[in-house]
Coordinates of N, CA and C in Angstrom, one line a residue:
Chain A
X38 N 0.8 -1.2 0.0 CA 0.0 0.0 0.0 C 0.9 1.2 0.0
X39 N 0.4 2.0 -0.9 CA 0.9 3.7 -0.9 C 1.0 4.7 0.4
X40 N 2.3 5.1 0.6 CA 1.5 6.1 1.9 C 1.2 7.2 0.9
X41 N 0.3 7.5 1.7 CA -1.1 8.8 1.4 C -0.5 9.8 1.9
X42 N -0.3 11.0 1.6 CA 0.2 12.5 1.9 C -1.6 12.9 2.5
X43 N -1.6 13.3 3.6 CA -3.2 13.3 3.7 C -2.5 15.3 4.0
X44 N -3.7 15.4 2.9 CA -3.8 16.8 3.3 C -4.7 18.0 4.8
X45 N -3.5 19.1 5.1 CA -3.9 20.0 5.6 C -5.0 20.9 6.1
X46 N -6.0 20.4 6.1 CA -7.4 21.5 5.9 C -7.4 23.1 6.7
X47 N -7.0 23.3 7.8 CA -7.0 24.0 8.3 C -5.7 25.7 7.7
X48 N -6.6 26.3 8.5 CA -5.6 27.6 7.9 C -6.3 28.5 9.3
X49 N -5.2 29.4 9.1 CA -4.6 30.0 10.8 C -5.3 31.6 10.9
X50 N -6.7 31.2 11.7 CA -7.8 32.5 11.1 C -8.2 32.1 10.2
X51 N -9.2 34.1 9.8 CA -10.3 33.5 9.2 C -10.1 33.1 7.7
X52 N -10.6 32.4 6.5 CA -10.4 32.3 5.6 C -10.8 33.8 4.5
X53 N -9.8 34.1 4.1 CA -10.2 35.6 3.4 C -11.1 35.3 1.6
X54 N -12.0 36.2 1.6 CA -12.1 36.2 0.4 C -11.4 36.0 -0.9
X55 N -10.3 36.4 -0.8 CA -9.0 36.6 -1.6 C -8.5 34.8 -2.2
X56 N -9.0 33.8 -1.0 CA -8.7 32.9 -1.2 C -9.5 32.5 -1.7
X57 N -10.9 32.5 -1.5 CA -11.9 32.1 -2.6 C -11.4 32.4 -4.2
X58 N -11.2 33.6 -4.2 CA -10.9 33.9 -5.4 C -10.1 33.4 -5.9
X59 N -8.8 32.9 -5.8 CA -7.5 32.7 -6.1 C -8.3 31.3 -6.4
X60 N -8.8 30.4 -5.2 CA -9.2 29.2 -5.6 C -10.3 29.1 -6.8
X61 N -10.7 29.7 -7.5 CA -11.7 30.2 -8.8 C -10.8 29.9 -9.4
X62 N -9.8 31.2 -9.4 CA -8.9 31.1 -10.7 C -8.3 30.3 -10.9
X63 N -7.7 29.3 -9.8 CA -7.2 28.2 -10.6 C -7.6 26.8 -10.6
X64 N -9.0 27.2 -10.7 CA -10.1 26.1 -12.0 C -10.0 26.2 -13.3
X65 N -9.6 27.8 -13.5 CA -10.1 28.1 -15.0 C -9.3 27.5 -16.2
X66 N -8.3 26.5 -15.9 CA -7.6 25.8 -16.9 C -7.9 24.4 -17.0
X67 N -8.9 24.1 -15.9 CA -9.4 23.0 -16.4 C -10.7 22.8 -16.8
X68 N -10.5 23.0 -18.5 CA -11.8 23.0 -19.2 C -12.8 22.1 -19.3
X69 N -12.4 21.1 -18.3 CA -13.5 19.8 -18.4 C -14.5 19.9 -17.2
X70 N -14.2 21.1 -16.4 CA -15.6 21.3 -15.9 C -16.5 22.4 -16.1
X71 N -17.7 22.0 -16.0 CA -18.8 22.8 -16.3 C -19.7 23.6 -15.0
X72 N -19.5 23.1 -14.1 CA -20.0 23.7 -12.7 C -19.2 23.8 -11.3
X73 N -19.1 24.8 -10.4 CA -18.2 24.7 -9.2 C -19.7 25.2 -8.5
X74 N -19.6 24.4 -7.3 CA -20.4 24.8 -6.4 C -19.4 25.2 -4.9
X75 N -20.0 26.1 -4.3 CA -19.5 26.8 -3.0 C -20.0 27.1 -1.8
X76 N -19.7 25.9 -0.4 CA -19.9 26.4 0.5 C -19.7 27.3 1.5
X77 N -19.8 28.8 2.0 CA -18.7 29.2 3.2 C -19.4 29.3 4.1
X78 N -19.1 28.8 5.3 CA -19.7 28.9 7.1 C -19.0 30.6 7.4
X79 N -19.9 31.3 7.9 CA -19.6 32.7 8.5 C -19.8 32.6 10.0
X80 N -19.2 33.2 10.5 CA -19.5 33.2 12.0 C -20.4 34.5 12.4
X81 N -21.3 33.6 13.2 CA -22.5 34.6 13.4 C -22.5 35.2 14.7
X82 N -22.8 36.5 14.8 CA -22.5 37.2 15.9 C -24.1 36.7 16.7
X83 N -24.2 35.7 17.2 CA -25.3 35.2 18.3 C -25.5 35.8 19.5
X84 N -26.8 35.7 19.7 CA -26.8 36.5 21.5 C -26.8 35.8 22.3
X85 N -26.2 35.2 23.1 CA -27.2 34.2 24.4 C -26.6 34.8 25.5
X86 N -27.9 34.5 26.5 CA -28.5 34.8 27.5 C -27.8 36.6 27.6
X87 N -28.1 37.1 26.6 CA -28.2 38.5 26.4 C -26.9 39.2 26.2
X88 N -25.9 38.4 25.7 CA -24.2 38.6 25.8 C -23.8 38.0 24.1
X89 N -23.2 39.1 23.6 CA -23.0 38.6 21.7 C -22.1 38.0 21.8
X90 N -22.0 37.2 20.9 CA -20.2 36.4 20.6 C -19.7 37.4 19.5
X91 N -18.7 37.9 19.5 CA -18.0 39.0 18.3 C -16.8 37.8 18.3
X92 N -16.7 36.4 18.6 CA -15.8 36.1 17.4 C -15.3 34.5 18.0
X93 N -15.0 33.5 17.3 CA -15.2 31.9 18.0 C -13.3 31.7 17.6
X94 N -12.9 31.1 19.0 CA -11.6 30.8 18.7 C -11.7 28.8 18.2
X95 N -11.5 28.5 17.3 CA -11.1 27.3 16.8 C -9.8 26.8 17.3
X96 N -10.4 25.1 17.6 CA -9.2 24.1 18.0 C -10.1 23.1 17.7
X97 N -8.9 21.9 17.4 CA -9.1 20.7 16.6 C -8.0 19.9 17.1
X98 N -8.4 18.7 17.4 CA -7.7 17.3 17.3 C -7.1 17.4 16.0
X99 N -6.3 17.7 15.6 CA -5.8 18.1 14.3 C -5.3 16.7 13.5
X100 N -4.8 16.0 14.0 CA -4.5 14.9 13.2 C -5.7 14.3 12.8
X101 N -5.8 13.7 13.8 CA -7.8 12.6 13.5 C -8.6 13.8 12.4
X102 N -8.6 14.9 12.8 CA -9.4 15.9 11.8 C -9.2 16.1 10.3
X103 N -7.6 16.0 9.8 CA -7.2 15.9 8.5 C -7.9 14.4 8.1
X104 N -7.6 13.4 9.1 CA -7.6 11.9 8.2 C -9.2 12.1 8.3
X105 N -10.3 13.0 9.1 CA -11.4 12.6 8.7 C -12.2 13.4 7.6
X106 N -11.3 14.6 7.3 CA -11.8 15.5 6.2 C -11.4 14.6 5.3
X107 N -10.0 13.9 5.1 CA -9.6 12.9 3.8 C -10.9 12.5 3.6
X108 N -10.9 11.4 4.5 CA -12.0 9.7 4.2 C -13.7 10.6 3.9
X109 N -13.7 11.9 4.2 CA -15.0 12.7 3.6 C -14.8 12.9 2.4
X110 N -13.7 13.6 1.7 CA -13.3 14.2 0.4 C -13.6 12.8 -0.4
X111 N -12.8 11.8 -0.4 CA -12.7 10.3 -0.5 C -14.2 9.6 -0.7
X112 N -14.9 9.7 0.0 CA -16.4 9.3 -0.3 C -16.9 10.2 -0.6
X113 N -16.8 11.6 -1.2 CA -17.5 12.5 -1.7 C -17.4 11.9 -3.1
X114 N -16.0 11.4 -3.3 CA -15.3 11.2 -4.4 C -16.3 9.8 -5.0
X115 N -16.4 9.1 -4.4 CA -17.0 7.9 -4.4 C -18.6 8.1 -5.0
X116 N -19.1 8.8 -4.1 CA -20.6 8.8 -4.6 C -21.3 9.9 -6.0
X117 N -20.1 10.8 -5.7 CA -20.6 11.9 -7.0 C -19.2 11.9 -7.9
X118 N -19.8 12.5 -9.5 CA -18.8 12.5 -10.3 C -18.2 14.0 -10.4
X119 N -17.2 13.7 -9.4 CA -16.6 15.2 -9.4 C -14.9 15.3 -9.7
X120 N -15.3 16.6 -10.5 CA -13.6 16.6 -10.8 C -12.8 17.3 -9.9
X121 N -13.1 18.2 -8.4 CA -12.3 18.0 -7.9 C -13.5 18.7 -6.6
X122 N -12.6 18.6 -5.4 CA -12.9 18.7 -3.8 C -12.1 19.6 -3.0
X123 N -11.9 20.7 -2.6 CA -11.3 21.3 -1.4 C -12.2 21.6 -0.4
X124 N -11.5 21.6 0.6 CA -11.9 21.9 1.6 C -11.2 22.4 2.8
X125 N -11.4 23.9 3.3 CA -10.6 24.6 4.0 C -11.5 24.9 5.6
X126 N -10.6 25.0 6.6 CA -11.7 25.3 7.9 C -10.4 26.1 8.7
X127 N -10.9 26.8 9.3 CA -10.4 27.9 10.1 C -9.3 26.7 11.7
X128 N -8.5 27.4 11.8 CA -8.0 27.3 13.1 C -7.8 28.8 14.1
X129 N -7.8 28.6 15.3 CA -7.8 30.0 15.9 C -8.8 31.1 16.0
X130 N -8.3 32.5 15.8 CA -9.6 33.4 16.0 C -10.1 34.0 14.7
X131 N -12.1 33.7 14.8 CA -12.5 33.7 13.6 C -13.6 34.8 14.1
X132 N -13.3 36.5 14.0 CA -14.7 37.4 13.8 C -16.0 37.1 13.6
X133 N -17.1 37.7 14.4 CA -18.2 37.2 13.6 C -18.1 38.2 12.3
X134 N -18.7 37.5 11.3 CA -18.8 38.2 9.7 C -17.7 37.5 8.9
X135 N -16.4 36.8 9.5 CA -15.7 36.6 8.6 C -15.9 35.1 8.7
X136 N -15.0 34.2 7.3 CA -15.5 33.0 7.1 C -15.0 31.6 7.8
X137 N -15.1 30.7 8.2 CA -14.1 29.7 9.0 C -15.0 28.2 8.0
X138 N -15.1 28.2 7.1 CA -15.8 27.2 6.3 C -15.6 27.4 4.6
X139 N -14.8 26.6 4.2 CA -14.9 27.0 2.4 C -15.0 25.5 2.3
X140 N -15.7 24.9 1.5 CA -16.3 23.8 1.0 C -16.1 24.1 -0.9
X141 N -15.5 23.5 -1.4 CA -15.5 23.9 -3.1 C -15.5 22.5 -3.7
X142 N -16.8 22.2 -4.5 CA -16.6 21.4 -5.6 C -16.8 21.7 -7.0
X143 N -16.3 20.7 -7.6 CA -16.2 21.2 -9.6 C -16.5 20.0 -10.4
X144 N -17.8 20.3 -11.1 CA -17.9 18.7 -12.2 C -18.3 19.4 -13.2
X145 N -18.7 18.1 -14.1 CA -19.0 18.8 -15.3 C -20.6 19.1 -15.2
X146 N -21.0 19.0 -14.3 CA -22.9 19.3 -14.2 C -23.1 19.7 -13.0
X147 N -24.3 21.0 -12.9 CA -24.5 21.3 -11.8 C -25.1 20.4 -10.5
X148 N -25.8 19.5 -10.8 CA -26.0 18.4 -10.0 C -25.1 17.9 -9.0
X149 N -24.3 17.6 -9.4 CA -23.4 16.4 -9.0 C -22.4 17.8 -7.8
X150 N -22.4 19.2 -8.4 CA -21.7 19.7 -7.4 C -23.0 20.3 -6.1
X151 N -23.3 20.7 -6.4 CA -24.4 21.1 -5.4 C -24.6 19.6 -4.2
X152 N -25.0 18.5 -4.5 CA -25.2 17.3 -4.4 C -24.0 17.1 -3.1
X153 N -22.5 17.3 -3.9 CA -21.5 16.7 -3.1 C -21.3 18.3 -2.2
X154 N -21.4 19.6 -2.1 CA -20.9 20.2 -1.5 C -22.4 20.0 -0.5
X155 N -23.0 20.0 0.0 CA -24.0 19.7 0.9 C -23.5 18.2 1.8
X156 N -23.3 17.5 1.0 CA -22.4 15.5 1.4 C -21.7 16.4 2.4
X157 N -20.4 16.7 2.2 CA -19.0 17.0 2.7 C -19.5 18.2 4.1
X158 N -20.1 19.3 3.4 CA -20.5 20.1 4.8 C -21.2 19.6 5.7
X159 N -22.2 18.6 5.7 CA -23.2 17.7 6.5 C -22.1 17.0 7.2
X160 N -21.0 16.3 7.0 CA -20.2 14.9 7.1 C -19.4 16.4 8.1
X161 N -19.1 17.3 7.6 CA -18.0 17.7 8.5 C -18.3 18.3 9.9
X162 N -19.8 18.9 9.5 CA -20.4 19.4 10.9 C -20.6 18.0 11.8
X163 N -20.7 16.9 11.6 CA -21.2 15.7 12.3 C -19.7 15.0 12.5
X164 N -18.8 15.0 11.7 CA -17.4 14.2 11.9 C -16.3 14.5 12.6
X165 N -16.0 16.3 11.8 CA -14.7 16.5 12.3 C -14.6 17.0 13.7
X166 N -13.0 16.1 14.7 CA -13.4 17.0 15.6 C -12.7 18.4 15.6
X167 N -13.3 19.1 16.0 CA -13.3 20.5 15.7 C -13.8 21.1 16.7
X168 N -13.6 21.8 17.9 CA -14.4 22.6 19.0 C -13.8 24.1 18.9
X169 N -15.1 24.7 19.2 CA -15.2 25.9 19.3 C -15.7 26.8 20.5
X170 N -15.2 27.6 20.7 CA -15.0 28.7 22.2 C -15.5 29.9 21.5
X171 N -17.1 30.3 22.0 CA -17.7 31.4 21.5 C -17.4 32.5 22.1
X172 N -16.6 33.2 21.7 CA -16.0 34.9 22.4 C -16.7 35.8 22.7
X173 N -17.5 36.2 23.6 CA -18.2 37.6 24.2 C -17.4 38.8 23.6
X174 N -18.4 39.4 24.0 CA -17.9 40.8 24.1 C -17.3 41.3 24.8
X175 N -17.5 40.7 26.3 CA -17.4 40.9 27.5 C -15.7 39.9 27.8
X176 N -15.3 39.1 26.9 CA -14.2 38.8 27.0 C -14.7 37.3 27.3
X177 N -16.1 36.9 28.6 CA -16.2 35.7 28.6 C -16.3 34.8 27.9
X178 N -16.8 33.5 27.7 CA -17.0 32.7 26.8 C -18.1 31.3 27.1
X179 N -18.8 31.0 25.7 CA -18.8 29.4 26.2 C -18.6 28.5 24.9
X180 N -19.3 27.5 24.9 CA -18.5 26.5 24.0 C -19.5 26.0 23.2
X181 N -19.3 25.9 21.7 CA -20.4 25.9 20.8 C -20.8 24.3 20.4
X182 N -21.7 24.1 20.0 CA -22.4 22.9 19.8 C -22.9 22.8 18.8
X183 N -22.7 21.7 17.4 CA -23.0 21.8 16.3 C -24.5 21.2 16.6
X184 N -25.4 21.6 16.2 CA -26.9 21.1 16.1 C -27.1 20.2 15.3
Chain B
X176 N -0.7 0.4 31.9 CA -0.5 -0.2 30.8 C 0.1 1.2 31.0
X177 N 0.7 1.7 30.1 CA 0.7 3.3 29.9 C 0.4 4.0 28.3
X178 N -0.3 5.1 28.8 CA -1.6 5.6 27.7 C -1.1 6.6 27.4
X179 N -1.3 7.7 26.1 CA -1.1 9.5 25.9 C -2.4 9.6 26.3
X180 N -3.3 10.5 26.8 CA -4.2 11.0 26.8 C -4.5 12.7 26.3
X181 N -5.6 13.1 25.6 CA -5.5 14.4 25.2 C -6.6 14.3 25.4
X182 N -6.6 15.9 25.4 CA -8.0 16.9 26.2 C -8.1 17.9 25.2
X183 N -9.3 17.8 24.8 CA -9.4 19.3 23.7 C -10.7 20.2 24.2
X184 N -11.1 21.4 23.8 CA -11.8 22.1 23.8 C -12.2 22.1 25.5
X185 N -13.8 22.0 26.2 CA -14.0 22.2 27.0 C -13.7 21.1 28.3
X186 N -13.2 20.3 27.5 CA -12.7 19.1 28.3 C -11.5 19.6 28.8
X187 N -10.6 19.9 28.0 CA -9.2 20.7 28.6 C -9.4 21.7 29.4
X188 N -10.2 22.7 29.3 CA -10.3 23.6 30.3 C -10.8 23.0 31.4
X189 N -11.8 22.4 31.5 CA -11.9 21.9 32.9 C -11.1 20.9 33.7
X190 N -10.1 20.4 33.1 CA -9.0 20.2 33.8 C -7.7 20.3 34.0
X191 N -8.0 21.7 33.1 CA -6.3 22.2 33.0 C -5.8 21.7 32.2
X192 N -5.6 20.8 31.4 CA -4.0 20.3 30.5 C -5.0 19.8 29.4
X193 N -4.0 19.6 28.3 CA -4.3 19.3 27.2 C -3.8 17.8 26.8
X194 N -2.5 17.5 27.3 CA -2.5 16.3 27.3 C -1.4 15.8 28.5
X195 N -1.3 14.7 28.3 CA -0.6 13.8 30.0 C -0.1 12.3 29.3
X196 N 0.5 11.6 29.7 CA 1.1 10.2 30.0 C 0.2 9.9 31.3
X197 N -0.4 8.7 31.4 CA -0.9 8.0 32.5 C -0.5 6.6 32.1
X198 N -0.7 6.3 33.4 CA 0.0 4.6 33.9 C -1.9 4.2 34.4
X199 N -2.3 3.6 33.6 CA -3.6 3.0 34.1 C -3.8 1.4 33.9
X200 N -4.0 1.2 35.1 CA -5.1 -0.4 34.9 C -6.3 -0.7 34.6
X201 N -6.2 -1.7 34.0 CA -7.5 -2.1 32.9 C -7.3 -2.0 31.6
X202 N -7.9 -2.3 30.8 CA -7.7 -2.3 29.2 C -8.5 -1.9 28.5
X203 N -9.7 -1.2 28.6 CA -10.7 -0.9 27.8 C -10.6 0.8 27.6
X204 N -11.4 0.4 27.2 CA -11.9 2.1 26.9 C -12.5 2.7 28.3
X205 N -13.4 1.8 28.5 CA -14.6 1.7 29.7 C -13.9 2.3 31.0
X206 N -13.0 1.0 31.2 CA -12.1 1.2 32.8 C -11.0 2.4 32.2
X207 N -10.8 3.1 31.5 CA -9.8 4.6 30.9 C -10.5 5.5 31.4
X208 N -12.4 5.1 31.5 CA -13.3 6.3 31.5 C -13.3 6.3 33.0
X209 N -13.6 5.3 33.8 CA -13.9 5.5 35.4 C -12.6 6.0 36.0
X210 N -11.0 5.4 35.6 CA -10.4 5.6 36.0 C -10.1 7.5 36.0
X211 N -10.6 8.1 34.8 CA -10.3 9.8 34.7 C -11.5 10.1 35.2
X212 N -12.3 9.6 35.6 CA -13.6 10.7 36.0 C -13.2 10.2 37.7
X213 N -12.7 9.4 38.2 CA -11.8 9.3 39.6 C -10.9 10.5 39.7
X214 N -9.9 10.4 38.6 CA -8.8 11.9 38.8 C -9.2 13.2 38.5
X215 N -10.2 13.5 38.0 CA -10.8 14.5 37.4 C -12.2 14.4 38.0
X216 N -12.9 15.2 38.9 CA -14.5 14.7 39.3 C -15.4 15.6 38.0
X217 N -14.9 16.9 37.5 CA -15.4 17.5 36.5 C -15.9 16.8 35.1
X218 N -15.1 15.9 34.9 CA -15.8 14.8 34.0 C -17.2 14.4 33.8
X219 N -17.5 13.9 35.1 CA -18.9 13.3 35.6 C -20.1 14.2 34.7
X220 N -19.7 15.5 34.9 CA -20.5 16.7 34.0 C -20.7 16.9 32.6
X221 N -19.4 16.1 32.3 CA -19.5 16.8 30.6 C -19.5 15.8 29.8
X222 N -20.1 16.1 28.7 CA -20.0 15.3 27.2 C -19.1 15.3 26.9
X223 N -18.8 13.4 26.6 CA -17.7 13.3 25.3 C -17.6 11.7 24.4
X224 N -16.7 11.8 23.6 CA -16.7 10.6 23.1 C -15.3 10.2 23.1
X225 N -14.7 9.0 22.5 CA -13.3 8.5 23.0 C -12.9 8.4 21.7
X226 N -11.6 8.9 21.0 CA -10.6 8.6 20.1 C -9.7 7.5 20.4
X227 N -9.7 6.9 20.0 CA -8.2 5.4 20.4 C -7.4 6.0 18.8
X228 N -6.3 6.3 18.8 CA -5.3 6.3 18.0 C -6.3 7.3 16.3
X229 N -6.6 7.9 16.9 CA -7.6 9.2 16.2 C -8.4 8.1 15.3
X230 N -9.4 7.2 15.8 CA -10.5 6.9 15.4 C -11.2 7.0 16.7
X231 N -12.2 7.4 16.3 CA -13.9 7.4 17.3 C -13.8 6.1 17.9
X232 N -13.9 5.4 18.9 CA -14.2 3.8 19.4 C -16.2 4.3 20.6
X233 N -16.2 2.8 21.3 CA -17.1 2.7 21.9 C -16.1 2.0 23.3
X234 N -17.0 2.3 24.1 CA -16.6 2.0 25.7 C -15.6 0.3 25.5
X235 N -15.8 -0.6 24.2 CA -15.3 -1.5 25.7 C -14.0 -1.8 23.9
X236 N -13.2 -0.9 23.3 CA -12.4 -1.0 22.7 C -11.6 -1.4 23.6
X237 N -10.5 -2.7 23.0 CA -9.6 -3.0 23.8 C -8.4 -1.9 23.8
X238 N -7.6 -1.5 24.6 CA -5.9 -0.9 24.5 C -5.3 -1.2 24.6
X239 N -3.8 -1.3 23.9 CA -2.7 -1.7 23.6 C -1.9 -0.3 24.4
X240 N -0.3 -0.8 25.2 CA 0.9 -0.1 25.7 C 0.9 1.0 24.8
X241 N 1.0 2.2 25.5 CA 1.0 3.3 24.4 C 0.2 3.9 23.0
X242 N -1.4 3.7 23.3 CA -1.8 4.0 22.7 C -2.0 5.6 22.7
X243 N -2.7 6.0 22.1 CA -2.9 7.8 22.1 C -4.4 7.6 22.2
X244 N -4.8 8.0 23.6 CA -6.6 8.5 23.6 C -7.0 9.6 23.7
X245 N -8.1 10.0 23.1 CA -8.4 11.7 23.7 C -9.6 11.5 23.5
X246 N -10.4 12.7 24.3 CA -11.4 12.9 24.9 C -12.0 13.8 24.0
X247 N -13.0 13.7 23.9 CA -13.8 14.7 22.2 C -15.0 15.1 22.9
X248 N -15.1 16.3 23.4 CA -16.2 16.9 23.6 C -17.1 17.2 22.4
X249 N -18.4 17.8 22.0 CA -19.3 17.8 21.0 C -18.0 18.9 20.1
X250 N -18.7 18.5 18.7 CA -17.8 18.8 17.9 C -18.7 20.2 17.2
X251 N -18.2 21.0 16.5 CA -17.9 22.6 16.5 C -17.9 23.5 15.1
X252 N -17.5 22.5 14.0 CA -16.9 22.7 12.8 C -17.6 23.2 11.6
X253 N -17.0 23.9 11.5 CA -18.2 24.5 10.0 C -18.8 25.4 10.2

């Protein structure tokens, strides 16, 4: 058996626009796709018990979290015909308004990407471990819970 | 046997460290769990699930000398 280079997902903060973009552009030389679909998670400035979160610090079991974004990407790969899969998620401190979620797929039909970027975001909110520390305003904090 | 254990998110703050070497008896997952909620009473309170060697397991996974366990409070991501 091959060892597998398992890829990186995370990036240090929030994910900038700029990287969306850059990841666009370099689709545009592979002419054998016809549709990219796009997920991004924003961090929502929530109220509870009358106190805002202005911004969620991320931490992750980082190893177990790459190999389980792989084995996601990997059966994304499996069930839809896609020509390609990234997937980026925040580590550290993420503003509310800014992004800690990029989900990108590319096929040649819109189907098949819409289809797999929904698979992957569902599998990652339920799989990866990933915990989050919701930042007050007030400096306190509590700890977030995927629904 | 002796174990790594790691603590992430709200599990680490309530007992301070992130990760430790322990010398524990017993072999399961099960007897890993009574024996930290003995050293730790803050446990008893919180949700989690058990990684053996960064897969997810269930209470009665067997352990092997030096495996790597951690403690997964509800997950956050996305």
């Amino acid at each position: 058996m091959s060892e597998k280079k398992i890829k990186n997902v995370f990036v240090e903060g929030a994910i900038t626009p700029l990287k969306i973009a850059d990841a666009i552009a370099h689709h545009q030389i592979k002419t054998n796709i016809g549709a990219h679909d796009i997920f991004l998670g924003q961090v929502r400035a929530d109220e509870i018990n009358g106190k805002i979160v202005k911004a969620i610090d991320y931490s992750a079991y980082e190893e177990m979290a790459n190999k389980v974004f792989d084995e996601i990407r990997e059966a994304a790969f499996e069930k839809y015909d896609l020509t390609c899969a990234h997937i980026y998620h925040s580590k550290g401190i993420v503003k509310a308004g800014e992004l800690c979620l990029f989900v990108f797929t590319s096929s040649k039909h819109r189907a098949m990407a819409f289809d797999a970027t929904r698979y992957i975001t569902e599998e990652i909110k339920a799989k990866a471990p990933i915990f989050g520390k919701e930042i007050f305003e007030d400096e306190t904090h509590t700890w977030k819970v995927n629904k | 046997m002796k174990l790594a254990v790691k603590y992430f998110g709200m599990i680490a703050e309530a007992i301070g460290k992130q990760e430790e070497q322990l010398e524990i008896t017993g072999n399961s997952v099960l007897e890993v769990d009574v024996f930290l909620k003995n050293k730790y009473a803050k446990l008893e309170f919180l949700n989690y699930k058990f990684a053996v060697n960064q897969v997810l397991v269930d209470g009665i996974k067997r352990l092997k000398e030096n495996d790597e366990i951690a403690l997964l409070p509800p997950f956050a991501g996305g």
